[in-house]
PDB file of C-alpha atoms and ligand atoms in Angstrom:
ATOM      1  CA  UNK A   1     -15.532  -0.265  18.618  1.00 43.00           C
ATOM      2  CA  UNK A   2     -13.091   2.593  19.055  1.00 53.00           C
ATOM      3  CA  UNK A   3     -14.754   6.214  18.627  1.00 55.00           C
ATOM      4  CA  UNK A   4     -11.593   7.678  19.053  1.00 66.00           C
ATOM      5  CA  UNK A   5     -10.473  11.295  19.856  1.00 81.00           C
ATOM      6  CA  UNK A   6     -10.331  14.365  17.805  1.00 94.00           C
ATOM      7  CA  UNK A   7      -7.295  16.506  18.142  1.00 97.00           C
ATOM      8  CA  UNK A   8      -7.348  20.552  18.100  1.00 97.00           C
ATOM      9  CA  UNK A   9      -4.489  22.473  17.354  1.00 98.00           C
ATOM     10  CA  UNK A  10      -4.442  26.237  16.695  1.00 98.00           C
ATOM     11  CA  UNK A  11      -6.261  26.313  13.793  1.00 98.00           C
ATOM     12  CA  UNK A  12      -7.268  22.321  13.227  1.00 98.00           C
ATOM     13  CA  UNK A  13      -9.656  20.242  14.379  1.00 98.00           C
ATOM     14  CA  UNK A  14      -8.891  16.580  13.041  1.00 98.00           C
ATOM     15  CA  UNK A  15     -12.082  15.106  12.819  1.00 98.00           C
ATOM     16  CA  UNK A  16     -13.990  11.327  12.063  1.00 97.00           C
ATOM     17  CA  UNK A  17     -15.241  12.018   8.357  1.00 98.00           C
ATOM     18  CA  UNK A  18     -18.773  12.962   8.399  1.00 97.00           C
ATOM     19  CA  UNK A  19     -21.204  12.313   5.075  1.00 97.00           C
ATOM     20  CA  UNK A  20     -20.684  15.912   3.883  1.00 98.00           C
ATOM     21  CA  UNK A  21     -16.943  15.279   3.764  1.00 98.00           C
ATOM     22  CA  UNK A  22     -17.699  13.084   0.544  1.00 98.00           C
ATOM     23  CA  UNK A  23     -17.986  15.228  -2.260  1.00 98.00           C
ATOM     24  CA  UNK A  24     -15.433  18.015  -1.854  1.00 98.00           C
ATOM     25  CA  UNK A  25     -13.283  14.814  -0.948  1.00 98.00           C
ATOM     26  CA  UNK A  26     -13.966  13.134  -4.259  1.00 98.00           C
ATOM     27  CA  UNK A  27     -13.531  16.538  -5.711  1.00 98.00           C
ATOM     28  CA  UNK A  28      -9.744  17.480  -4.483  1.00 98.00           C
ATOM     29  CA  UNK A  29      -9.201  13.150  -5.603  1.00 98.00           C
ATOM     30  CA  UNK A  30      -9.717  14.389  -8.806  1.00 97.00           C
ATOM     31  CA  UNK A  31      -7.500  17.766  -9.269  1.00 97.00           C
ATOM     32  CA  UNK A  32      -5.029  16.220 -11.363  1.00 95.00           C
ATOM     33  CA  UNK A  33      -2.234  18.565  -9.141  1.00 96.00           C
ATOM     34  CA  UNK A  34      -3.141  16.599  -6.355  1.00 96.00           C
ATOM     35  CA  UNK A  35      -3.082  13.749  -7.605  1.00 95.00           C
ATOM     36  CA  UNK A  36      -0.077  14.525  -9.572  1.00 94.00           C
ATOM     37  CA  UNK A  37       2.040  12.157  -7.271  1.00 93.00           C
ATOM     38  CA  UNK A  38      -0.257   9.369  -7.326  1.00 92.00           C
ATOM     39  CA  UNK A  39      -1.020   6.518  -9.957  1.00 90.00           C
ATOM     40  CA  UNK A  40      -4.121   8.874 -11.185  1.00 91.00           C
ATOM     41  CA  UNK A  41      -7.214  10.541 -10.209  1.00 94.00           C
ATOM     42  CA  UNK A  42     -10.009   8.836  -8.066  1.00 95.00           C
ATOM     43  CA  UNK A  43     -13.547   8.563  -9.270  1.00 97.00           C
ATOM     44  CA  UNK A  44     -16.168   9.331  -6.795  1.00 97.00           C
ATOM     45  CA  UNK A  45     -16.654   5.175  -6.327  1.00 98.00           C
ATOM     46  CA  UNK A  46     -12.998   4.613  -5.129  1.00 97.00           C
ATOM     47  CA  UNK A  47     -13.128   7.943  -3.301  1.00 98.00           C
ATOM     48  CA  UNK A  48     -16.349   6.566  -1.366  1.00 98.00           C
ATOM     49  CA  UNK A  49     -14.272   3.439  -0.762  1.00 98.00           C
ATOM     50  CA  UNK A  50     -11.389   4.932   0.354  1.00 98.00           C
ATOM     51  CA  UNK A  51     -13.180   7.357   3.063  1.00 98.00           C
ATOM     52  CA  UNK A  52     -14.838   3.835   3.952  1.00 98.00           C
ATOM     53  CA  UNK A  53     -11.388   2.059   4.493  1.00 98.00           C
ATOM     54  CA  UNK A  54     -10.496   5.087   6.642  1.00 98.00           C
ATOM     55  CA  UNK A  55     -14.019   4.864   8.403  1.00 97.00           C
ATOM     56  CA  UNK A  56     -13.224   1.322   8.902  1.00 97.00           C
ATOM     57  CA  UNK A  57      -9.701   1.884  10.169  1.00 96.00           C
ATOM     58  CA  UNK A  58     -10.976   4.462  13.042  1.00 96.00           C
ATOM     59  CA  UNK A  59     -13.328   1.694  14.058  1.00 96.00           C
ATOM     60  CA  UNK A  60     -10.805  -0.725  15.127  1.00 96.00           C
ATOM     61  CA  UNK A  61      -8.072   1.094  15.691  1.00 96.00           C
ATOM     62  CA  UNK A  62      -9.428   4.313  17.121  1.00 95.00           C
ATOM     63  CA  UNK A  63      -7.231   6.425  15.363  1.00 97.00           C
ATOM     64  CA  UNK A  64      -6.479   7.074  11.063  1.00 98.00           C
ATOM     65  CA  UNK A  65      -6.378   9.496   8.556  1.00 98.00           C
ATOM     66  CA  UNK A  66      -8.673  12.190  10.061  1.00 98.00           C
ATOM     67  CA  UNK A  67     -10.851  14.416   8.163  1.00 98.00           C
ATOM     68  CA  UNK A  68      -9.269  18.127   8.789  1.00 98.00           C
ATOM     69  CA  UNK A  69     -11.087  21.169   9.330  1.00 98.00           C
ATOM     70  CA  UNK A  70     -10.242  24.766   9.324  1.00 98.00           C
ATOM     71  CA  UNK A  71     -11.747  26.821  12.276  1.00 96.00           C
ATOM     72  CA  UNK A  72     -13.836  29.287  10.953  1.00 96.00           C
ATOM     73  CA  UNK A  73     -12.808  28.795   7.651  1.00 96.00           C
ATOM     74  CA  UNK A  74     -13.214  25.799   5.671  1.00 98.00           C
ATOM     75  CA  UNK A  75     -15.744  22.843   6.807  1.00 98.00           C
ATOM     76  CA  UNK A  76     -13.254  20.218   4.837  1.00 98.00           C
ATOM     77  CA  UNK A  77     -10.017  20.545   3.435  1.00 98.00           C
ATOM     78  CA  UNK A  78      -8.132  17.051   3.279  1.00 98.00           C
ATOM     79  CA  UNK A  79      -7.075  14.268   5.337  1.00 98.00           C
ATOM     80  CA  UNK A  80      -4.157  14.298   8.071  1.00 98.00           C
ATOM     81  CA  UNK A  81      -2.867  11.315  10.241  1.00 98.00           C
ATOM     82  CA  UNK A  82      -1.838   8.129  10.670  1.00 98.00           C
ATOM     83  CA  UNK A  83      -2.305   5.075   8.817  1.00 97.00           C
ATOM     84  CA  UNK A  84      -0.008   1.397   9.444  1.00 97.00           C
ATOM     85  CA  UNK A  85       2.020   0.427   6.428  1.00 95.00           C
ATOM     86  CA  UNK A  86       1.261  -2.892   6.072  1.00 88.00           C
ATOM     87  CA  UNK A  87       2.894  -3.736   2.491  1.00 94.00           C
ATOM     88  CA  UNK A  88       6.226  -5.602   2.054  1.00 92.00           C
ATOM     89  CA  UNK A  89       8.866  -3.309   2.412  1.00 94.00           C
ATOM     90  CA  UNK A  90      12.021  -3.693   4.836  1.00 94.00           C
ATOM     91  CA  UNK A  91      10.723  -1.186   7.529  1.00 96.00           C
ATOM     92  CA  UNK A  92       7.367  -2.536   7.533  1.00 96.00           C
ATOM     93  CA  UNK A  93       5.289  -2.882   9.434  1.00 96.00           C
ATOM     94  CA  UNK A  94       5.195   0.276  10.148  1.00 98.00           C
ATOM     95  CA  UNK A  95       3.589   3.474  11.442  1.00 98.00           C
ATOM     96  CA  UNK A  96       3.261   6.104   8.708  1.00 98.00           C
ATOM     97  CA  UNK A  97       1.907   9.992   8.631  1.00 98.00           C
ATOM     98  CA  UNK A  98       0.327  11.464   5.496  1.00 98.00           C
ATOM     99  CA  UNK A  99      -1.785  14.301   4.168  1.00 98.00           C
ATOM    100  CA  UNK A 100      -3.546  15.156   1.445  1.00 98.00           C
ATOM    101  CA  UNK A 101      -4.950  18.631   1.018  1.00 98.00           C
ATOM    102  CA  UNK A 102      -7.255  20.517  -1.252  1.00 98.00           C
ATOM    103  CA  UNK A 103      -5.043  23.065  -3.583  1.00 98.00           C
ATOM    104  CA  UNK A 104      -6.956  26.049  -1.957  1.00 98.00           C
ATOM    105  CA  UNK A 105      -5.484  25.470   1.210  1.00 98.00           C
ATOM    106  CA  UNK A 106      -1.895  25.073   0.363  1.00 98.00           C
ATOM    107  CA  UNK A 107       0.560  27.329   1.407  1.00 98.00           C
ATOM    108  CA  UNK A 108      -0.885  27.692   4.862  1.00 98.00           C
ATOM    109  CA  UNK A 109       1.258  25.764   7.070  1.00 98.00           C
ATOM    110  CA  UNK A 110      -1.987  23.362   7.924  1.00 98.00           C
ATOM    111  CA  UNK A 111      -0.071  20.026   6.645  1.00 98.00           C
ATOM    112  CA  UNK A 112       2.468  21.072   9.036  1.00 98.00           C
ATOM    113  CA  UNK A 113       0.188  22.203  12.010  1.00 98.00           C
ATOM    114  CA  UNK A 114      -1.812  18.862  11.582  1.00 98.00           C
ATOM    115  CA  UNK A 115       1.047  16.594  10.838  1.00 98.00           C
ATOM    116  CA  UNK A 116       2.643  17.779  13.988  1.00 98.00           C
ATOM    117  CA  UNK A 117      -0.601  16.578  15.955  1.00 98.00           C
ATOM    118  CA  UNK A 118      -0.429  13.904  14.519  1.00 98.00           C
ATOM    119  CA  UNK A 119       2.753  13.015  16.290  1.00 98.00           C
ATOM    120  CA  UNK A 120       2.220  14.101  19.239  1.00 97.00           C
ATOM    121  CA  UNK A 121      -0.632  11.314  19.116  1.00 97.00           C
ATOM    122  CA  UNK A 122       1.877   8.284  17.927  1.00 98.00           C
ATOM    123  CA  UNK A 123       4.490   9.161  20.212  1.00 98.00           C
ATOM    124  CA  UNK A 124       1.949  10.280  23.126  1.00 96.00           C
ATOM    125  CA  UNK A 125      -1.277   8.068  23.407  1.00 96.00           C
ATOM    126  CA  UNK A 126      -0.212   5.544  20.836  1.00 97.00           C
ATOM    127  CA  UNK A 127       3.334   5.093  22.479  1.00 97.00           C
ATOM    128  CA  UNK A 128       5.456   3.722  19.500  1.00 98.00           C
ATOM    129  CA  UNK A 129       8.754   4.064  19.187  1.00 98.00           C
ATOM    130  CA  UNK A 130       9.171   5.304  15.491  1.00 98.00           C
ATOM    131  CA  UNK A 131       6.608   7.288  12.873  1.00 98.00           C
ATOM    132  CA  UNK A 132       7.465   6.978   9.062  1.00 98.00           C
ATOM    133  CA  UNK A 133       6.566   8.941   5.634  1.00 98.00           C
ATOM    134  CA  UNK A 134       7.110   8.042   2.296  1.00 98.00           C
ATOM    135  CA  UNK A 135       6.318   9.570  -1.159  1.00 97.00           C
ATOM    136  CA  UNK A 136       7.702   9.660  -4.798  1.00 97.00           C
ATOM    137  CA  UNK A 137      10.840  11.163  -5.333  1.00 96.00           C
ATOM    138  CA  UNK A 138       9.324  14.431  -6.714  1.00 95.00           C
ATOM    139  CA  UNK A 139       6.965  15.000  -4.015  1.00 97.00           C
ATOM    140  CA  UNK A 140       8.762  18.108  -3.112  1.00 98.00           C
ATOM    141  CA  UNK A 141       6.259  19.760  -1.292  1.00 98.00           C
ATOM    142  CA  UNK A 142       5.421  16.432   0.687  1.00 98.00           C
ATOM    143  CA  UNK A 143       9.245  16.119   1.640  1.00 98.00           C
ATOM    144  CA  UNK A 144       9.444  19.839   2.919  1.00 98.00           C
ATOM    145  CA  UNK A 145       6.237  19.019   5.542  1.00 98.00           C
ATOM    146  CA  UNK A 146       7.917  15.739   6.726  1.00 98.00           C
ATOM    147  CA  UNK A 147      11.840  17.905   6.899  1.00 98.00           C
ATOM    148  CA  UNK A 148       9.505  20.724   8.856  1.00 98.00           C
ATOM    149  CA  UNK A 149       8.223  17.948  11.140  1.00 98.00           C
ATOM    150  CA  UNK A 150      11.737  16.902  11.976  1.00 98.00           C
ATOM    151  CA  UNK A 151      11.112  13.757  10.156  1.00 98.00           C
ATOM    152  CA  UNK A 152      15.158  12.844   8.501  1.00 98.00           C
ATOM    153  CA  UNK A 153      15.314  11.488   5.094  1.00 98.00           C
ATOM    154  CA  UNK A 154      16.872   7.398   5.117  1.00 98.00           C
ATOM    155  CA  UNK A 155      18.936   7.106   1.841  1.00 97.00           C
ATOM    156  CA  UNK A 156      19.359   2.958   2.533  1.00 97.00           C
ATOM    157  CA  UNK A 157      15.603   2.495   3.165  1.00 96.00           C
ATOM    158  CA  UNK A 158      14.301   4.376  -0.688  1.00 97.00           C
ATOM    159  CA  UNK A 159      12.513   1.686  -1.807  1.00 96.00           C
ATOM    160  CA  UNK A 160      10.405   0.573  -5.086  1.00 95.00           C
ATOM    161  CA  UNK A 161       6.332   0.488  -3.880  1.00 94.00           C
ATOM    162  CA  UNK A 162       5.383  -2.953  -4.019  1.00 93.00           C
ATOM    163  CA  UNK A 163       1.761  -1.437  -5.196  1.00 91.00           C
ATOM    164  CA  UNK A 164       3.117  -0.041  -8.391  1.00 92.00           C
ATOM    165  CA  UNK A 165       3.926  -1.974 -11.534  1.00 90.00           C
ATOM    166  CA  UNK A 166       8.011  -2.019 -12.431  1.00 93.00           C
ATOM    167  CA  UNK A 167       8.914   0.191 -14.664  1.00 91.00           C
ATOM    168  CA  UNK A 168       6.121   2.970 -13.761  1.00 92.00           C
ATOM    169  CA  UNK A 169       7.362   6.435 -13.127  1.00 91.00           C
ATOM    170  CA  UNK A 170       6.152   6.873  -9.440  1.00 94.00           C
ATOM    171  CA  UNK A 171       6.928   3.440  -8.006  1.00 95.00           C
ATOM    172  CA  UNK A 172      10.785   4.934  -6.769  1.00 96.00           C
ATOM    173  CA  UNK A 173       9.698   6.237  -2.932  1.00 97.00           C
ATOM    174  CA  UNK A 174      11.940   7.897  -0.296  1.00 98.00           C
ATOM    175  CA  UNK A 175      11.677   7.188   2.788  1.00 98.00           C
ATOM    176  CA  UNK A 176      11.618   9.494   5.846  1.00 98.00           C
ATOM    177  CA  UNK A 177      11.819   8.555   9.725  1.00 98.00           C
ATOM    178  CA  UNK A 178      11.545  10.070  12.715  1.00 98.00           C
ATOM    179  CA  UNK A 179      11.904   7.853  16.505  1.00 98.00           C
ATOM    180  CA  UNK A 180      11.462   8.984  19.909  1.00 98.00           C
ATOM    181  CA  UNK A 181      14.495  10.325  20.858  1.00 97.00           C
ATOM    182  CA  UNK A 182      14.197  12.714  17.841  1.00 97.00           C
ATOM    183  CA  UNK A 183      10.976  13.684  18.388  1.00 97.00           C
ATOM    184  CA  UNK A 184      11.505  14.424  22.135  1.00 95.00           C
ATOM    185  CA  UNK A 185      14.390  16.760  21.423  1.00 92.00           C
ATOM    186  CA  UNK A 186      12.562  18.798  18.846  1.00 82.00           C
ATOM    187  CA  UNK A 187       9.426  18.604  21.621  1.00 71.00           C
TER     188      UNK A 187
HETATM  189  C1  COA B 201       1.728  17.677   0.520  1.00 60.56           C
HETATM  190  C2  COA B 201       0.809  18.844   0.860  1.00 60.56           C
HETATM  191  C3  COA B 201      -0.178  18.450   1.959  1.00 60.56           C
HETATM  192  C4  COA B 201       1.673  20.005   1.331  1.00 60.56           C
HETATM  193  O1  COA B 201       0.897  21.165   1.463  1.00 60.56           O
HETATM  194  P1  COA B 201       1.631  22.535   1.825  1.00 60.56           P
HETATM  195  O2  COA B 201       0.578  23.577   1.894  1.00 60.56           O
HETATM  196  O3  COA B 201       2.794  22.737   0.930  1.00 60.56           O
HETATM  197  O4  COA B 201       2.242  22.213   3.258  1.00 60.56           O
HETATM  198  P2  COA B 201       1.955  22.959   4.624  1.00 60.56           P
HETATM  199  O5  COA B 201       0.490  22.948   4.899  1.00 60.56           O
HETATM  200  O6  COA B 201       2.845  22.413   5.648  1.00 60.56           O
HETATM  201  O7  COA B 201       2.335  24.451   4.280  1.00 60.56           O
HETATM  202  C5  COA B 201       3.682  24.806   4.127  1.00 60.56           C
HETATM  203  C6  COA B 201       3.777  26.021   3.264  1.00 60.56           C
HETATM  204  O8  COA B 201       2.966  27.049   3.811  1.00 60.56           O
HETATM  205  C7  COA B 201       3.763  28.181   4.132  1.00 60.56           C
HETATM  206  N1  COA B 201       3.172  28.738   5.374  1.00 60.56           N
HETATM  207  C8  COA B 201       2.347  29.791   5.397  1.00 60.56           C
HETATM  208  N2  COA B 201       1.908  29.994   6.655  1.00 60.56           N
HETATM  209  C9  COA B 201       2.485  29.059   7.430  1.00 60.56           C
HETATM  210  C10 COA B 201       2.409  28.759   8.819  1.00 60.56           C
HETATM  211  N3  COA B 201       1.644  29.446   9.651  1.00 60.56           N
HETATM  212  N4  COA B 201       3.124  27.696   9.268  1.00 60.56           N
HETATM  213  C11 COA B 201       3.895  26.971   8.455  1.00 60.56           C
HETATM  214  N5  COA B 201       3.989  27.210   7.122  1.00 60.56           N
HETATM  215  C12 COA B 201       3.278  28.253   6.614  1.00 60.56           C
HETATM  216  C13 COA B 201       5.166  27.644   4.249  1.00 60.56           C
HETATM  217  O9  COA B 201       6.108  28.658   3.968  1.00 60.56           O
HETATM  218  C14 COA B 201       5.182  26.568   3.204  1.00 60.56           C
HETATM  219  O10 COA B 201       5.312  27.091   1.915  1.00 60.56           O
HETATM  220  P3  COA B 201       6.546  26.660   1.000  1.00 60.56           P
HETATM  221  O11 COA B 201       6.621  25.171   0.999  1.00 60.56           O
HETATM  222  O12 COA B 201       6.190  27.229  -0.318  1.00 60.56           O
HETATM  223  O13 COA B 201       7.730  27.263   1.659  1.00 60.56           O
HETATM  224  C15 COA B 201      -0.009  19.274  -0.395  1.00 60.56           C
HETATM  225  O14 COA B 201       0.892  19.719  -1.378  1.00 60.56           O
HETATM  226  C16 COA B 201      -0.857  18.153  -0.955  1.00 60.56           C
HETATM  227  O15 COA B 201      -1.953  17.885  -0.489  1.00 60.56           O
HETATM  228  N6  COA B 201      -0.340  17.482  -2.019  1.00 60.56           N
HETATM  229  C17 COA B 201      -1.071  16.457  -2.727  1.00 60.56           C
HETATM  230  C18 COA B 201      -1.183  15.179  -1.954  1.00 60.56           C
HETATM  231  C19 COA B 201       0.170  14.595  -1.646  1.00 60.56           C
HETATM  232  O16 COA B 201       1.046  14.566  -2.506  1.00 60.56           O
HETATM  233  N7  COA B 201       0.287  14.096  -0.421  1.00 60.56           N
HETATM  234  C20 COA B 201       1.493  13.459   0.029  1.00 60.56           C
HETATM  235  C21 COA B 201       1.610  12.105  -0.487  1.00 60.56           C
HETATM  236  S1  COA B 201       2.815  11.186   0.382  1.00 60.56           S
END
């Protein structure tokens, strides 16, 4: 078992999900803008399951998709971190940073702040050689976190999710990468 560590930034703290974290997460899974990128809404039961997954992750890993609170702020507002791509794709497997936010909180640079930690993490403690995000085509606002992070956009690795059914609207992804050269010149 792998508690983990919690990383701070200026604002953050990226946290293990705690019991309370449940219902405003099942709440922002079912804003149909934030979930406007995804195959649909989640329902409290596959939001439960999903913060369980995560749970599960952190135990044997030590790391995941931490909770993310705002300093004096907000108790909860989303997930930020790192989660291992483990479907069939050409660059997997593969290391992969994501957020998901609650719509209040947009617009505050806290994807950003927290994606950045996030890296600093992978490339720091964790050690690997390359971090990777992906999203739908359309996910603007996703693509404009991972160009802010320094993260550069691979035409020849755009890929169809495997997840998806053919033919559904969502299933073309880009693909974004960032190694440790890059991330050491930016640092
Ligand atoms: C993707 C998502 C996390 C991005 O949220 P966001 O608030 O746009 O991103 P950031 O937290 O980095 O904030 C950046 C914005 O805050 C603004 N900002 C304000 N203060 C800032 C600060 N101190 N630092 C940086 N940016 C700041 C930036 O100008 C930028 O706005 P702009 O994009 O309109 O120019 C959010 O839209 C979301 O949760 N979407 C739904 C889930 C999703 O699609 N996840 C990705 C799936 S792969």
């Amino acid at each position: 078992m792998r508690a983990g560590p919690e990383l701070r930034t200026d604002r953050l703290v990226l946290r293990r999900w705690r019991d309370g974290d449940r219902g405003p997460f099942a709440a922002l899974n079912t804003d149909p803008v934030v979930m406007e990128h995804f195959p649909g809404p989640l329902n409290r039961t596959k939001s439960d399951d999903f913060v369980d997954r995560i749970e599960a992750g952190f135990e044997e890993r030590g790391y995941g998709l931490w909770a993310v609170e705002v300093s004096d702020v907000a108790p909860f507002i989303g997930f930020i971190g790192l989660n291992p791509a483990t479907f069939d794709a050409p660059f997997t497997p593969a290391l992969e940073v994501g957020w998901r936010l609650d719509r209040a909180h947009w617009g505050q640079g806290y994807a950003t702040e927290g994606g950045r930690a996030s890296l600093e993490f992978a490339f720091g403690e964790l050690g690997v050689d390359e971090v990777v995000s992906f999203t739908t085509v359309r996910n603007d606002r996703s693509r404009r976190v991972m160009e802010r992070l320094g993260l550069r956009h691979d035409g020849d690795g755009d890929f169809d999710h495997p997840n998806l059914p053919h033919g559904h609207p969502i299933r073309p992804h880009v693909l974004y990468r960032i190694d440790r050269a890059a991330w050491e010149s930016k640092a």
